[in-house]
Short mmCIF file of C-alpha atoms in Angstrom, two decimals:
data_model
loop_
_atom_site.label_atom_id
_atom_site.label_comp_id
_atom_site.label_asym_id
_atom_site.label_seq_id
_atom_site.Cartn_x
_atom_site.Cartn_y
_atom_site.Cartn_z
CA MET A 1 -19.55 81.54 -44.65
CA LYS A 2 -19.38 85.33 -44.93
CA ASN A 3 -20.18 85.11 -48.64
CA LYS A 4 -23.38 83.18 -47.91
CA ILE A 5 -24.49 85.70 -45.30
CA LEU A 6 -23.72 88.58 -47.66
CA MET A 7 -25.62 86.83 -50.45
CA PHE A 8 -28.69 86.35 -48.22
CA ILE A 9 -28.56 90.00 -47.14
CA LEU A 10 -28.32 91.18 -50.76
CA ILE A 11 -31.19 88.89 -51.81
CA GLY A 12 -33.32 90.21 -48.95
CA ILE A 13 -32.62 93.83 -49.84
CA SER A 14 -33.34 93.21 -53.53
CA LEU A 15 -36.62 91.46 -52.68
CA TYR A 16 -37.63 94.36 -50.43
CA ILE A 17 -36.86 96.89 -53.18
CA THR A 18 -38.77 94.78 -55.71
CA VAL A 19 -41.85 94.62 -53.48
CA VAL A 20 -41.74 98.39 -52.87
CA VAL A 21 -41.48 99.12 -56.61
CA ILE A 22 -44.36 96.75 -57.39
CA GLU A 23 -46.45 98.39 -54.67
CA PHE A 24 -45.83 101.88 -56.04
CA CYS A 25 -46.65 100.69 -59.56
CA TRP A 26 -49.89 99.16 -58.25
CA ILE A 27 -50.80 102.36 -56.41
CA TYR A 28 -50.11 104.39 -59.56
CA ALA A 29 -52.24 102.02 -61.65
CA VAL A 30 -55.15 102.32 -59.22
CA GLN A 31 -54.86 105.98 -58.22
CA GLY A 32 -53.29 107.52 -61.33
CA ASP A 33 -51.91 111.01 -60.81
CA ASN A 34 -53.45 111.18 -57.34
CA ILE A 35 -50.64 109.07 -55.85
CA TRP A 36 -49.26 111.75 -53.51
CA ASN A 37 -52.64 112.35 -51.84
CA TYR A 38 -53.15 108.60 -51.49
CA LEU A 39 -49.78 108.19 -49.77
CA LYS A 40 -50.49 111.12 -47.43
CA ASP A 41 -53.89 109.67 -46.52
CA SER A 42 -52.35 106.25 -45.91
CA TRP A 43 -49.61 107.76 -43.75
CA ASN A 44 -52.20 109.71 -41.71
CA TRP A 45 -54.23 106.53 -41.23
CA TYR A 46 -51.18 104.64 -39.92
CA LYS A 47 -50.26 107.54 -37.62
CA THR A 48 -53.75 107.61 -36.08
CA LEU A 49 -53.68 103.82 -35.77
CA LEU A 50 -50.47 103.93 -33.71
CA ILE A 51 -51.43 106.92 -31.55
#
């Protein structure tokens, strides 16, 4: 039982990491070398959305 739970947790973490890597690759493909400014602008947008 513990092995199944551990396997599901590891699969979930690996899927999360895969999605994050794909997202950063997509942002780099769209924005090019301007990725840092894009991430800062996105972060500022989310901060103003929550405030």
